XYZ file of C-alpha atoms in Angstrom:
600
model
C 81.832 105.818 104.296
C 80.737 107.150 107.881
C 83.415 110.058 108.257
C 81.971 112.846 110.509
C 82.828 116.157 111.887
C 84.745 116.673 115.063
C 81.473 118.186 116.678
C 79.526 115.250 115.839
C 82.228 113.005 117.065
C 83.070 114.492 120.393
C 79.156 114.476 121.284
C 78.727 110.857 120.488
C 78.345 108.271 123.317
C 80.599 105.265 122.261
C 80.668 101.789 123.460
C 83.987 101.025 121.860
C 86.614 103.295 120.436
C 89.327 101.941 118.022
C 92.535 103.847 117.715
C 93.696 103.518 113.967
C 91.504 103.344 110.857
C 93.826 100.898 109.228
C 94.035 97.491 107.940
C 92.921 96.001 111.254
C 91.220 99.035 112.780
C 88.486 99.262 110.181
C 87.937 95.555 109.910
C 87.359 95.304 113.757
C 85.403 98.507 114.102
C 83.064 97.410 111.285
C 82.532 94.048 112.556
C 81.740 95.513 116.133
C 79.181 98.145 114.538
C 77.747 95.517 112.343
C 76.579 93.665 115.479
C 73.789 96.276 115.759
C 74.142 96.744 119.415
C 77.197 99.032 119.781
C 78.157 102.339 118.625
C 81.927 102.476 117.440
C 84.162 105.274 116.970
C 87.553 105.343 114.978
C 90.346 107.774 115.335
C 92.620 107.987 112.296
C 95.436 110.054 111.773
C 95.481 110.383 107.968
C 92.640 111.345 105.549
C 90.914 109.441 103.162
C 92.549 107.480 100.485
C 89.652 106.211 98.179
C 89.380 107.414 94.712
C 93.211 108.352 94.340
C 94.723 106.820 91.167
C 98.080 106.056 93.260
C 95.932 103.956 95.390
C 93.338 102.229 93.436
C 95.041 101.379 89.944
C 97.171 98.265 90.454
C 99.982 99.313 88.069
C 100.578 102.401 90.094
C 101.589 100.551 93.332
C 104.487 102.087 95.111
C 103.629 105.717 93.882
C 101.894 106.576 97.094
C 104.941 105.873 99.037
C 106.496 108.979 100.247
C 103.307 110.981 99.952
C 100.946 112.409 102.575
C 99.478 108.681 102.874
C 102.859 107.517 104.124
C 104.092 108.108 107.844
C 107.546 108.046 106.102
C 109.341 106.523 108.992
C 112.958 105.756 109.057
C 115.064 103.590 111.351
C 117.847 104.739 113.416
C 121.353 104.348 111.791
C 122.079 100.692 111.586
C 125.625 99.741 112.674
C 125.815 96.625 110.595
C 124.689 98.413 107.430
C 127.471 101.039 107.657
C 125.364 103.573 109.578
C 122.718 103.757 106.983
C 119.000 104.407 107.921
C 116.119 102.510 106.409
C 112.788 103.769 105.191
C 109.712 102.115 106.745
C 106.689 102.943 105.015
C 103.328 102.758 106.766
C 99.975 103.814 105.831
C 98.637 107.075 107.234
C 94.884 107.333 105.821
C 91.835 105.273 106.029
C 92.801 101.752 105.284
C 96.140 102.186 106.634
C 98.686 100.178 104.971
C 96.213 98.299 102.906
C 95.836 101.537 101.010
C 99.527 101.656 99.984
C 100.979 98.229 100.012
C 101.583 95.941 97.159
C 98.380 94.008 97.188
C 99.921 90.600 97.811
C 97.427 88.334 99.407
C 98.875 84.915 101.019
C 98.754 83.047 104.194
C 101.859 81.649 106.171
C 102.439 77.957 106.706
C 100.403 75.978 109.114
C 103.603 75.552 111.181
C 103.833 79.418 111.641
C 100.581 79.807 113.456
C 100.793 76.614 115.458
C 103.962 78.003 116.980
C 101.968 80.874 118.190
C 99.672 78.307 119.828
C 102.628 76.579 121.089
C 103.703 79.350 123.075
C 100.688 79.087 125.123
C 98.296 81.286 123.045
C 95.338 78.816 122.570
C 93.122 79.375 119.544
C 95.720 80.872 117.347
C 96.957 77.685 115.533
C 96.185 77.315 112.094
C 92.800 75.104 112.410
C 91.289 77.740 114.683
C 92.556 80.628 112.622
C 91.476 79.520 109.127
C 87.821 80.473 109.573
C 88.875 84.109 110.207
C 91.005 84.138 107.142
C 88.364 83.000 105.157
C 85.677 85.275 106.768
C 87.663 88.315 105.344
C 87.676 87.447 101.738
C 85.525 86.843 98.505
C 87.896 84.758 95.974
C 86.976 85.200 92.471
C 88.001 82.074 90.393
C 89.985 82.740 87.126
C 88.533 81.890 83.645
C 89.178 78.483 82.279
C 91.015 79.892 79.485
C 93.561 81.946 81.727
C 93.814 79.075 84.266
C 94.947 76.664 81.510
C 97.054 79.095 79.778
C 99.098 80.228 82.797
C 98.917 76.786 84.802
C 97.164 78.318 87.693
C 96.872 75.996 90.479
C 94.886 76.124 93.822
C 92.567 74.386 96.275
C 89.032 76.199 95.987
C 88.089 74.909 99.295
C 90.834 76.924 100.938
C 89.347 80.234 99.951
C 86.682 82.297 101.445
C 83.493 83.285 99.311
C 81.518 86.125 100.998
C 84.227 88.560 102.674
C 84.767 92.217 102.198
C 88.138 91.874 100.553
C 87.984 90.736 96.941
C 90.972 88.793 95.801
C 91.742 87.389 92.272
C 94.129 86.360 89.785
C 95.230 88.373 86.994
C 93.575 88.260 83.773
C 96.767 88.427 81.612
C 100.333 87.804 82.785
C 103.924 88.990 81.758
C 105.762 86.296 79.525
C 108.255 85.788 82.138
C 105.797 84.202 84.536
C 106.016 80.682 83.157
C 109.544 80.919 82.510
C 110.273 81.718 85.924
C 108.607 78.725 87.298
C 110.284 76.577 84.780
C 113.760 77.882 86.024
C 112.787 77.178 89.587
C 111.592 73.699 88.638
C 115.014 73.240 87.129
C 116.921 74.032 90.254
C 114.737 71.684 92.710
C 111.704 74.081 93.451
C 108.641 72.247 92.859
C 105.189 73.978 91.711
C 102.644 74.021 94.627
C 99.255 73.279 93.719
C 97.606 74.363 97.142
C 99.579 77.284 98.278
C 96.604 78.671 100.286
C 96.060 75.593 102.292
C 98.624 75.467 104.973
C 102.052 74.883 102.998
C 103.580 77.532 100.908
C 106.675 75.611 99.908
C 107.432 75.837 96.165
C 106.291 78.157 93.377
C 102.963 79.395 92.185
C 101.156 82.251 90.571
C 99.844 84.327 93.510
C 96.565 85.904 93.949
C 96.261 89.856 94.859
C 93.729 91.916 96.513
C 92.205 93.260 93.337
C 88.530 93.441 92.606
C 88.297 91.737 89.163
C 85.068 93.525 88.491
C 86.708 96.877 88.412
C 90.400 95.941 88.381
C 91.104 98.102 91.483
C 92.768 97.598 94.822
C 90.349 96.047 97.370
C 91.218 97.101 100.804
C 90.146 97.968 104.227
C 87.576 100.613 103.462
C 85.468 97.776 102.157
C 84.638 96.915 105.541
C 82.914 100.096 106.397
C 79.925 99.042 104.134
C 79.103 96.275 106.780
C 78.727 98.895 109.787
C 75.764 101.221 108.966
C 75.198 104.233 111.052
C 76.834 102.600 113.982
C 80.410 103.436 112.868
C 81.576 107.194 113.214
C 85.173 107.829 111.756
C 86.906 111.025 112.667
C 90.017 111.419 110.262
C 93.124 113.735 110.925
C 92.889 112.912 114.680
C 96.365 112.443 116.363
C 96.001 110.250 119.397
C 98.122 111.447 122.438
C 97.235 108.578 124.845
C 94.669 106.174 126.320
C 93.022 107.720 129.270
C 93.418 105.170 132.161
C 91.371 105.559 135.435
C 92.661 103.951 138.714
C 89.948 101.925 140.461
C 90.741 99.766 143.323
C 94.563 99.694 142.860
C 94.095 98.764 139.012
C 93.907 100.810 135.840
C 90.978 100.805 133.494
C 90.863 102.386 129.739
C 88.046 104.908 129.995
C 88.723 106.910 126.727
C 91.174 108.515 124.383
C 92.852 112.003 124.508
C 93.643 113.262 120.762
C 94.572 116.466 118.918
C 92.225 117.656 116.249
C 93.359 120.745 114.305
C 95.739 121.869 117.188
C 92.767 121.597 119.719
C 92.912 118.643 122.375
C 89.740 116.598 122.984
C 88.943 113.499 125.122
C 86.229 111.166 124.116
C 85.043 108.193 126.255
C 84.295 104.350 125.799
C 81.824 102.672 127.836
C 83.201 99.213 127.081
C 86.604 99.168 125.587
C 89.474 100.875 123.807
C 91.119 98.930 120.917
C 94.525 99.848 119.944
C 94.993 99.276 116.214
C 97.809 101.642 115.296
C 100.125 99.089 113.971
C 103.498 97.651 114.813
C 105.163 100.983 114.996
C 102.500 103.351 116.478
C 100.719 100.999 119.049
C 103.779 100.401 121.332
C 104.347 104.191 121.032
C 100.802 104.987 122.491
C 101.166 102.532 125.134
C 104.304 104.149 126.491
C 102.748 107.604 126.182
C 99.826 106.372 128.155
C 102.227 105.080 130.918
C 102.430 101.323 129.930
C 105.786 100.035 129.369
C 109.186 99.418 130.682
C 109.729 101.785 133.679
C 113.309 102.567 132.540
C 112.093 103.693 129.033
C 109.298 105.745 130.646
C 111.289 107.386 133.161
C 113.724 108.544 130.684
C 110.868 110.080 128.931
C 109.396 111.745 131.850
C 106.410 109.508 131.960
C 104.741 108.286 135.031
C 104.574 104.505 135.192
C 101.053 103.180 135.277
C 101.680 99.499 134.335
C 105.105 97.903 134.432
C 105.061 96.102 131.279
C 108.609 95.261 130.133
C 107.876 93.912 126.600
C 106.141 96.958 125.149
C 108.177 97.984 122.195
C 110.299 95.034 122.284
C 110.339 91.785 120.114
C 110.255 93.848 116.813
C 110.743 91.634 113.780
C 110.953 92.373 110.189
C 111.530 90.482 106.888
C 114.950 91.564 105.236
C 114.835 92.084 101.616
C 117.506 92.546 98.854
C 117.308 92.218 95.158
C 119.438 91.212 92.145
C 118.836 92.455 88.604
C 119.378 90.866 85.400
C 119.433 92.467 81.799
C 116.415 91.045 79.836
C 115.020 91.204 76.149
C 114.407 94.889 75.754
C 111.355 94.237 73.687
C 109.587 92.714 76.661
C 107.102 94.884 78.437
C 108.055 95.869 81.900
C 107.223 98.321 84.432
C 110.020 100.684 83.672
C 108.069 101.750 80.646
C 105.133 103.294 83.110
C 107.695 105.498 84.498
C 110.269 106.453 81.764
C 108.300 106.154 78.376
C 105.945 108.926 78.201
C 104.261 107.517 75.066
C 104.039 103.810 76.421
C 102.674 105.398 79.712
C 99.926 107.209 78.245
C 99.058 104.225 76.050
C 98.744 102.105 79.042
C 96.534 104.552 80.860
C 94.282 104.729 77.733
C 93.852 101.045 77.740
C 93.254 100.772 81.328
C 90.589 103.564 81.194
C 88.870 101.883 78.135
C 88.432 98.389 79.100
C 90.717 97.900 82.452
C 93.477 95.587 80.751
C 97.015 96.002 80.069
C 100.052 96.998 82.345
C 98.072 98.975 84.737
C 95.740 96.251 85.382
C 98.108 93.709 86.832
C 101.144 93.495 89.142
C 103.830 90.779 89.738
C 102.397 87.460 90.638
C 105.466 85.139 90.204
C 106.288 83.796 93.805
C 108.238 81.165 95.346
C 108.994 80.237 98.934
C 112.216 77.960 99.355
C 113.171 75.648 102.372
C 116.600 75.690 103.692
C 117.111 72.170 102.347
C 116.979 73.450 98.776
C 119.878 75.871 99.173
C 121.727 75.561 102.277
C 124.802 73.027 102.553
C 124.350 70.508 105.418
C 127.816 71.525 107.249
C 126.499 75.280 107.218
C 123.152 74.112 108.644
C 124.591 72.154 111.485
C 126.893 75.232 112.359
C 124.004 77.706 112.263
C 121.936 75.361 114.403
C 124.719 75.158 116.965
C 125.010 78.838 117.098
C 121.127 79.189 117.601
C 121.452 76.906 120.765
C 123.626 79.505 122.521
C 121.501 82.497 121.736
C 120.177 84.613 124.544
C 117.721 87.347 125.126
C 114.554 85.322 124.244
C 112.519 83.066 126.351
C 113.450 79.479 126.415
C 110.058 78.524 124.723
C 110.557 80.961 121.939
C 114.123 80.163 121.478
C 113.137 76.401 121.102
C 110.722 77.416 118.233
C 113.402 79.563 116.483
C 115.673 76.660 116.644
C 113.175 74.048 115.181
C 113.024 76.556 112.186
C 116.629 75.544 111.500
C 115.698 71.904 111.781
C 112.508 71.873 109.591
C 114.819 72.288 106.646
C 112.081 71.024 104.305
C 108.831 71.976 105.647
C 108.736 75.727 105.815
C 109.856 78.545 103.340
C 112.752 80.344 104.793
C 113.542 82.364 101.695
C 110.893 84.204 99.518
C 111.884 84.894 95.840
C 109.623 87.113 93.467
C 110.463 87.932 90.021
C 109.158 90.913 88.069
C 110.195 92.621 84.951
C 111.541 96.086 85.439
C 114.273 97.664 87.679
C 113.538 101.288 87.762
C 116.977 102.512 89.577
C 118.762 101.076 86.601
C 116.567 101.908 83.827
C 118.335 102.666 80.595
C 116.836 103.840 77.468
C 117.098 100.729 74.767
C 117.547 98.148 77.538
C 115.213 95.962 79.572
C 115.617 94.671 83.268
C 114.239 92.135 85.440
C 114.501 92.020 89.296
C 114.391 89.082 91.413
C 113.624 90.042 95.179
C 114.746 87.795 97.940
C 113.110 88.172 101.353
C 114.068 86.418 104.663
C 111.093 85.031 106.260
C 112.261 83.956 109.665
C 114.651 86.617 111.141
C 116.691 85.948 114.064
C 117.870 89.450 114.631
C 115.202 91.080 116.884
C 114.971 94.784 117.343
C 112.686 97.482 119.427
C 110.214 100.259 119.006
C 110.204 102.969 121.741
C 109.289 106.656 122.549
C 111.713 109.536 122.191
C 113.422 110.488 125.418
C 111.590 113.852 125.137
C 108.349 112.489 123.486
C 104.984 114.184 122.205
C 102.289 112.363 120.218
C 103.701 114.014 117.062
C 107.188 112.555 117.366
C 108.218 109.617 115.485
C 109.203 106.575 117.880
C 112.678 105.261 117.820
C 112.845 102.427 115.370
C 115.848 99.987 115.900
C 115.506 96.781 114.021
C 119.214 95.790 114.754
C 119.717 94.290 111.299
C 122.316 91.698 111.609
C 123.464 92.621 114.932
C 125.197 90.123 117.239
C 124.993 86.274 117.088
C 121.256 86.750 116.133
C 122.244 88.817 113.143
C 125.098 86.576 111.943
C 122.556 83.577 111.312
C 120.327 85.985 109.163
C 123.513 86.965 107.293
C 124.656 83.399 106.645
C 121.210 82.352 105.352
C 121.191 85.405 103.103
C 124.488 84.710 101.757
C 123.435 81.068 100.729
C 120.245 82.373 99.343
C 121.878 84.933 97.309
C 124.077 82.141 95.689
C 120.807 80.338 94.905
C 118.954 83.346 93.563
C 121.873 83.696 91.060
C 121.678 80.186 90.083
C 117.731 80.766 89.556
C 118.347 83.743 87.336
C 121.005 81.777 85.169
C 118.974 78.811 84.823
C 118.847 77.559 81.100
C 114.905 77.762 80.885
C 115.320 81.472 81.790
C 117.683 81.911 78.784
C 114.881 83.022 76.471
C 114.640 86.438 78.172
C 117.528 86.753 80.483
C 120.896 88.376 78.947
C 123.153 88.588 81.785
C 123.460 89.637 85.330
C 123.500 93.371 85.927
C 123.460 93.871 89.901
C 125.467 92.899 91.593
C 128.283 92.053 88.867
C 128.861 88.426 88.257
C 132.448 89.015 89.626
C 131.233 89.697 93.185
C 130.566 85.898 93.568
C 134.150 84.892 93.662
C 134.521 85.956 97.392
C 131.974 85.196 100.226
C 133.252 88.221 102.072
C 132.353 90.566 99.024
C 128.783 88.922 98.686
C 128.227 89.472 102.461
C 129.338 93.263 102.004
C 126.969 93.842 99.157
C 124.156 92.157 101.097
C 124.805 94.662 104.030
C 124.864 97.511 101.865
C 121.872 96.464 99.924
C 119.366 95.292 102.666
C 116.049 97.030 102.963
C 112.960 95.838 104.382
C 109.842 94.174 103.165
C 107.444 96.314 105.020
C 106.073 93.448 107.422
C 106.970 94.663 110.755
C 105.499 92.585 113.744
C 105.788 91.753 117.255
C 106.038 94.959 119.403
C 102.890 94.074 121.542
C 103.129 90.541 121.298
C 100.909 87.826 122.816
C 102.779 86.582 125.995
C 101.367 83.081 126.195
C 102.668 81.114 129.088
C 105.266 83.577 129.773
C 102.627 86.285 130.580
C 103.610 89.925 130.832
C 107.312 88.882 131.077
C 106.938 87.528 127.511
C 104.583 89.807 125.965
C 101.933 92.689 125.995
C 98.750 91.004 125.567
C 97.082 87.692 126.386
C 95.329 85.268 124.079
C 92.279 87.383 123.956
C 94.470 90.566 123.053
C 93.705 92.108 126.384
C 96.637 94.224 127.509
C 98.137 92.946 130.786
C 97.552 95.109 133.792
C 94.844 97.182 132.402
C 90.921 96.516 132.155
C 89.025 97.446 129.018
C 91.861 97.837 126.767
C 93.038 95.464 123.565
C 95.655 95.518 120.882
C 94.411 94.114 117.572
C 96.901 94.476 114.868
C 100.188 92.983 113.398
C 102.136 93.945 116.552
C 100.381 90.977 118.547
C 102.269 88.247 116.553
C 104.991 86.690 118.853
C 106.874 85.170 115.918
C 107.105 85.951 112.364
C 105.488 84.155 109.606
C 106.573 82.815 106.059
C 104.258 85.382 104.101
C 103.442 88.997 103.465
C 101.404 89.522 106.457
C 98.081 91.390 104.912
C 95.829 88.665 104.919
C 96.968 87.497 108.493
C 96.425 91.080 109.705
C 92.679 90.804 108.516
C 92.304 87.260 110.231
C 93.724 88.909 113.380
C 91.084 91.603 113.205
C 88.305 89.149 112.323
C 89.305 86.932 115.415
C 89.787 89.873 117.742
C 86.313 91.371 116.877
C 84.603 87.785 117.566
C 86.445 87.741 120.870
C 85.307 91.185 121.958
C 81.811 90.479 120.897
C 81.839 87.266 122.843
C 83.162 89.020 125.859
C 80.461 91.751 125.599
C 77.705 89.091 125.399
C 78.981 87.574 128.650
C 79.163 90.956 130.346
C 75.674 91.897 129.178
C 74.085 88.718 130.511
C 75.632 89.004 133.889
């Protein structure tokens, strides 16, 4: 990996500077450097993550949360959540969140990306984005024996075969995997045989970004091998702002100001600055640079250079809750790795010996369920009527959000994941299983902005506005009905072989809808998929977003945003694979524009 010293970095002449060495940042920087004609610099706030057990070993997922690899963000107190703050982990290391996430690899529905294009962002629909999905990945098909045993179904043509990120099925599965699918089938959720090919409705065993040759996490640092000596990475560099030069009444990005070990430095980029700091840090850096809503900037004492009202707005996040059942205590589950020293030691010895066992696998039992499966018709009609009266979003975006309440059998409104284990409830002699329930298309929208007295070291103000106002009421109603459905799945007869009883929430809760809603509000967390804070504006332009369809920041030359923040509407999927596709497409567009400029 091309990590350099501060002296080497500040004395280098760069064509492109990338702010953020995370999922998107390393991908776009490496592709630009791979071209061979450009020198690329990357500024990363964290250190290196490669070689750490809590990063590389699949079974140790989540152990890096709350460590120095995590920004450890928190939201503002959320009124509808009883004043609770909510943890928002984000990766602070080379690889970014791809170094600390849960290694889930999937795509959204065709309709999700086509909606981006429908807003006036040509080239961002499913068909045009698919080649970039494939470009990022190398799929390793499972063995015939495991494919038949676990009934693994997929469309081989939908996968890539030569990208930097290695994806695979597990080599062994928990006994709950197939029982979970039988339970779903029994309540009207079919098995999906091509979940990667544009429709994720139904249930399936998912692939993960795990390299089957080593049984370790495959993440964004893999991209660096493409780049050669043209890529220069500086870690532990805290970006203050983008340097903007005023030329003929317009601004152009010429470099980046940053802090390294207490000293301020400025480096220049002759072609472009690319902001890939993620949905939380990218809008913060734009505002610190004088790009944003004049009211927000004035409150913070920052001179307005570009009046861009949507910077930091449009924050969307998947809401998550979980239900727990008591299961057969003889079943192996993740709690053993935390609370049973002998079993944990045996699992580690097995992994070190032949890369098998509990540490070599993660949960892969997924399903995406449309509204038609769990929502009463009269409730659907009422929610659609409420959605027609919503304010605060553009008419085009509102129409697309309303459509998601009409496409009741086409798109997965709710995700359900089942895994054995429930660490907070772990009790010696008992076993537990957890059903995670994740709302995919939130109607409530929040914001991320700088503090009133900001510095580059301050966390921004993160306010997702969970369940606030009429938008939030729609989310809460959907969560209520899906919680009822989740209970139905857990108590399905085909699950009786392992499930003993509902443990959390108690079964008595379900006698009163208001009690269930209160439990949802008390239990809601997030799925770590924030998007939208520097969104593509489409036909609405700067009044509807922050960047155009080529990811160029409105009102500034030589500055782009390439990360999850450019997504204008949320998708029905974990976002990791989509972020890589955004980076691949972004790099391709940057190289296209560079070639045009060079030939003038």
